[in-house]
Amino acid sequence: MTTAAPPAAPGAPVPRAPHPGLFISFEGGDGVGKTTQIAALAEHLRARGVEHLVTREPGGTELGAQIRGLLLDGGHVAPRAEALLYAADRAHHVETRVRPALARGAVVLTDRYLDSSVAYQGAARSLGAREVRELSLWATGGLIPDLTILLDADPALARQRTSSRGRADRLEREGAAFRAALREQFLALAAAEPQRFRLIDADQGVPEVTADVVRAVEPLLAARESAQGAARGGGERP
């Protein structure tokens, strides 16, 4: 019987570079509802008049779409090559889309970021969580999300959800042991950085999950608006 590898310890938190925007990543295994919840949060931001960018990894850029095809729709990819391709996508994505949006003060919502690489390639592929994390940090110049929403669902339920989509991609076809190891690692990452992660029960109905996501994000939105107001007020003084 195949057993899941124990979750590897993540690296130490990296100091975040200041920027006027807000960087929020959504993480979790396939089928937990990331796409649905990102769309709901984007609508919430739109209703509030907040500039935002919705993007994803891999595939958030033209180059990323080509890398996504190689990773998810092609044949076998060696584990180390897989990790390097994800890092290449992330480097280009951050440089060309994420950092420019943050620099102009936008809220960036990304479907997956470096924690997915740590969980998928670092733990589930047994490449080493620390090594994979350091690779992504090097690729992105150390950019860490201000908030990471971890949608946690029972792997069996998540598997049912992905099955209803039709044709599964290469990672969605992985077995139960892989999915169990993946979930363990995501939970280990959340436990190691509670100040960044918000763990949300994705076994709930969609409206309940959305309400939890909004509650997690609102304090950061309020702090961002307060800081922007203070900056504008400071600029008006003689």
Coordinates of C-alpha atoms in Angstrom, one line a residue:
M1 CA 0.0 0.0 0.0
T2 CA 1.3 3.5 -0.9
T3 CA 1.5 5.9 2.0
A4 CA 1.6 9.6 1.9
A5 CA 4.9 11.3 2.7
P6 CA 4.9 13.3 5.9
P7 CA 4.6 17.1 5.4
A8 CA 7.9 18.9 5.1
A9 CA 8.5 21.9 7.2
P10 CA 8.3 25.2 5.4
G11 CA 11.1 27.8 5.5
A12 CA 11.1 30.8 7.8
P13 CA 8.8 33.7 6.8
V14 CA 10.4 36.3 4.5
P15 CA 10.0 40.0 5.3
R16 CA 7.6 41.6 2.8
A17 CA 8.6 44.5 0.7
P18 CA 6.3 47.5 1.1
H19 CA 3.9 48.3 -1.7
P20 CA 0.6 50.3 -1.8
G21 CA -1.4 47.4 -3.1
L22 CA -2.7 44.2 -1.5
F23 CA -1.6 40.7 -2.6
I24 CA -4.0 37.9 -1.8
S25 CA -3.4 34.3 -2.9
F26 CA -5.9 31.4 -2.9
E27 CA -4.5 27.9 -2.2
G28 CA -5.8 24.4 -1.8
G29 CA -6.1 21.2 -3.7
D30 CA -8.0 20.8 -6.9
G31 CA -11.7 21.0 -6.5
V32 CA -11.9 23.0 -3.3
G33 CA -13.5 26.0 -5.1
K34 CA -10.8 28.5 -5.6
T35 CA -12.1 29.8 -8.9
T36 CA -15.6 30.2 -7.5
Q37 CA -14.4 32.1 -4.5
I38 CA -12.0 34.3 -6.4
A39 CA -14.8 35.4 -8.7
A40 CA -17.1 36.1 -5.7
L41 CA -14.4 38.2 -4.0
A42 CA -13.7 40.0 -7.2
E43 CA -17.4 40.9 -7.4
H44 CA -17.3 42.2 -3.8
L45 CA -14.3 44.4 -4.7
R46 CA -16.0 45.6 -7.8
A47 CA -19.1 46.6 -5.8
R48 CA -16.8 48.6 -3.5
G49 CA -15.1 50.3 -6.3
V50 CA -11.7 48.7 -5.5
E51 CA -9.3 48.3 -8.4
H52 CA -8.3 44.7 -8.6
L53 CA -6.5 42.1 -10.8
V54 CA -7.6 38.5 -11.1
T55 CA -4.9 36.2 -12.3
R56 CA -3.7 32.6 -11.9
E57 CA -0.7 30.3 -11.9
P58 CA 0.3 28.9 -14.2
G59 CA -1.2 30.7 -17.1
G60 CA -1.6 34.3 -16.0
T61 CA 0.5 35.6 -18.9
E62 CA 0.9 34.6 -22.6
L63 CA 4.2 32.8 -21.7
G64 CA 2.4 31.3 -18.7
A65 CA -0.4 29.9 -20.9
Q66 CA 2.3 28.0 -22.9
I67 CA 3.9 26.7 -19.8
R68 CA 0.5 25.7 -18.4
G69 CA -0.1 23.6 -21.5
L70 CA 3.2 21.8 -21.0
L71 CA 2.5 21.2 -17.3
L72 CA -1.1 20.2 -17.3
D73 CA -2.1 19.0 -20.8
G74 CA 1.0 17.2 -21.9
G75 CA 2.6 13.9 -21.0
H76 CA 5.0 13.0 -18.2
V77 CA 7.1 15.8 -16.8
A78 CA 10.1 14.9 -14.5
P79 CA 9.5 16.3 -11.0
R80 CA 12.5 18.6 -11.0
A81 CA 11.6 19.9 -14.4
E82 CA 8.0 20.4 -13.2
A83 CA 9.3 22.6 -10.3
L84 CA 11.5 24.6 -12.5
L85 CA 8.7 25.3 -15.1
Y86 CA 6.4 26.5 -12.3
A87 CA 9.2 28.8 -11.0
A88 CA 9.8 30.2 -14.5
D89 CA 6.1 30.9 -14.9
R90 CA 6.0 32.6 -11.5
A91 CA 9.0 34.8 -12.2
H92 CA 7.5 36.1 -15.4
H93 CA 4.0 36.4 -13.9
V94 CA 5.3 38.5 -10.9
E95 CA 7.5 40.7 -13.0
T96 CA 5.0 41.5 -15.7
R97 CA 1.6 41.5 -13.9
V98 CA 1.7 41.2 -10.2
R99 CA 4.3 43.8 -9.2
P100 CA 3.0 46.5 -11.6
A101 CA -0.5 46.1 -10.2
L102 CA 0.6 46.3 -6.6
A103 CA 2.8 49.3 -7.4
R104 CA -0.3 51.2 -8.6
G105 CA -2.2 50.2 -5.5
A106 CA -4.5 47.5 -6.8
V107 CA -5.7 44.4 -5.0
V108 CA -4.2 41.3 -6.7
L109 CA -6.1 38.0 -6.4
T110 CA -4.1 35.0 -7.7
D111 CA -5.3 31.4 -8.0
R112 CA -2.2 29.7 -6.6
Y113 CA 1.2 31.0 -5.8
L114 CA 4.4 29.7 -4.2
D115 CA 2.6 27.6 -1.5
S116 CA 1.2 25.4 -4.3
S117 CA 4.7 24.7 -5.4
V118 CA 5.8 23.9 -1.9
A119 CA 2.9 21.5 -1.4
Y120 CA 2.8 19.9 -4.9
Q121 CA 6.4 19.6 -5.8
G122 CA 8.1 20.0 -2.4
A123 CA 6.0 17.5 -0.4
A124 CA 3.7 15.5 -2.7
R125 CA 6.6 15.1 -5.2
S126 CA 9.1 14.7 -2.4
L127 CA 11.5 17.3 -3.7
G128 CA 11.9 19.1 -0.4
A129 CA 9.6 21.9 0.8
R130 CA 12.5 24.2 1.8
E131 CA 14.3 23.8 -1.5
V132 CA 11.2 24.4 -3.6
R133 CA 10.2 27.5 -1.5
E134 CA 13.6 29.0 -1.9
L135 CA 13.5 28.5 -5.6
S136 CA 10.2 30.4 -5.8
L137 CA 11.4 33.2 -3.5
W138 CA 14.5 33.6 -5.7
A139 CA 12.3 33.6 -8.9
T140 CA 10.0 36.3 -7.5
G141 CA 12.5 38.5 -5.6
G142 CA 11.0 37.4 -2.3
L143 CA 7.4 38.6 -3.0
I144 CA 5.1 37.0 -0.4
P145 CA 1.3 37.5 -0.3
D146 CA -0.2 39.8 2.3
L147 CA -2.9 37.2 2.9
T148 CA -3.2 33.6 1.8
I149 CA -6.7 32.0 1.8
L150 CA -6.4 28.3 2.2
L151 CA -9.6 26.5 1.2
D152 CA -9.5 23.1 2.9
A153 CA -11.9 20.3 1.8
D154 CA -12.0 16.6 2.2
P155 CA -10.0 15.1 -0.7
A156 CA -12.8 12.7 -1.6
L157 CA -15.3 15.5 -1.9
A158 CA -12.8 17.6 -3.9
R159 CA -12.2 14.7 -6.2
Q160 CA -16.0 14.4 -6.9
R161 CA -16.1 18.1 -7.8
T162 CA -13.2 17.8 -10.3
S163 CA -14.7 14.7 -11.8
S164 CA -17.8 16.7 -12.7
R165 CA -15.8 19.1 -14.9
G166 CA -15.1 16.5 -17.5
R167 CA -11.6 15.8 -18.7
A168 CA -9.1 16.0 -15.9
D169 CA -5.6 17.5 -16.3
R170 CA -2.4 15.7 -15.4
L171 CA -2.4 16.7 -11.7
E172 CA -6.1 16.1 -11.2
R173 CA -5.5 12.5 -12.3
E174 CA -3.1 11.8 -9.4
G175 CA -4.1 9.2 -6.8
A176 CA -5.5 9.4 -3.3
A177 CA -2.1 9.2 -1.6
F178 CA -0.9 12.2 -3.6
R179 CA -4.0 14.2 -2.7
A180 CA -3.6 13.3 1.0
A181 CA 0.0 14.3 1.1
L182 CA -0.9 17.6 -0.6
R183 CA -3.6 18.4 2.0
E184 CA -1.2 17.6 4.9
Q185 CA 1.4 20.0 3.5
F186 CA -1.1 22.8 2.9
L187 CA -2.2 22.5 6.5
A188 CA 1.4 22.4 7.7
L189 CA 2.1 25.6 5.8
A190 CA -0.9 27.3 7.4
A191 CA 0.1 26.2 10.9
A192 CA 3.6 27.5 10.4
E193 CA 2.5 31.0 9.2
P194 CA -0.8 31.8 11.0
Q195 CA -0.2 35.5 10.5
R196 CA -0.4 35.1 6.7
F197 CA -2.8 32.2 6.3
R198 CA -6.6 32.1 6.8
L199 CA -7.9 28.5 6.9
I200 CA -11.4 28.2 5.6
D201 CA -13.6 25.1 5.6
A202 CA -14.4 24.5 1.9
D203 CA -16.7 21.6 2.7
Q204 CA -19.4 24.2 3.5
G205 CA -21.8 25.5 0.9
V206 CA -20.6 28.2 -1.5
P207 CA -22.4 31.1 0.2
E208 CA -20.9 30.2 3.6
V209 CA -17.4 29.9 2.2
T210 CA -17.8 33.3 0.5
A211 CA -18.9 34.9 3.7
D212 CA -15.8 33.5 5.5
V213 CA -13.5 34.7 2.7
V214 CA -15.0 38.2 2.8
R215 CA -14.6 38.3 6.6
A216 CA -10.9 37.3 6.2
V217 CA -10.2 40.0 3.7
E218 CA -12.2 43.0 5.1
P219 CA -9.7 43.9 7.8
L220 CA -6.9 44.2 5.2
L221 CA -9.1 46.3 2.9
A222 CA -10.0 48.6 5.8
A223 CA -6.3 49.0 6.7
R224 CA -5.4 49.6 3.1
E225 CA -8.1 52.3 2.7
S226 CA -7.0 53.9 6.0
A227 CA -3.4 54.0 4.8
Q228 CA -4.4 55.5 1.5
G229 CA -6.5 58.1 3.2
A230 CA -3.6 59.1 5.5
A231 CA -1.2 59.3 2.5
R232 CA -3.6 61.6 0.7
G233 CA -4.1 63.8 3.8
G234 CA -0.4 64.0 4.3
G235 CA 0.1 65.1 0.7
E236 CA -2.3 68.0 1.2
R237 CA -0.4 69.6 4.1
P238 CA 1.8 72.7 3.4

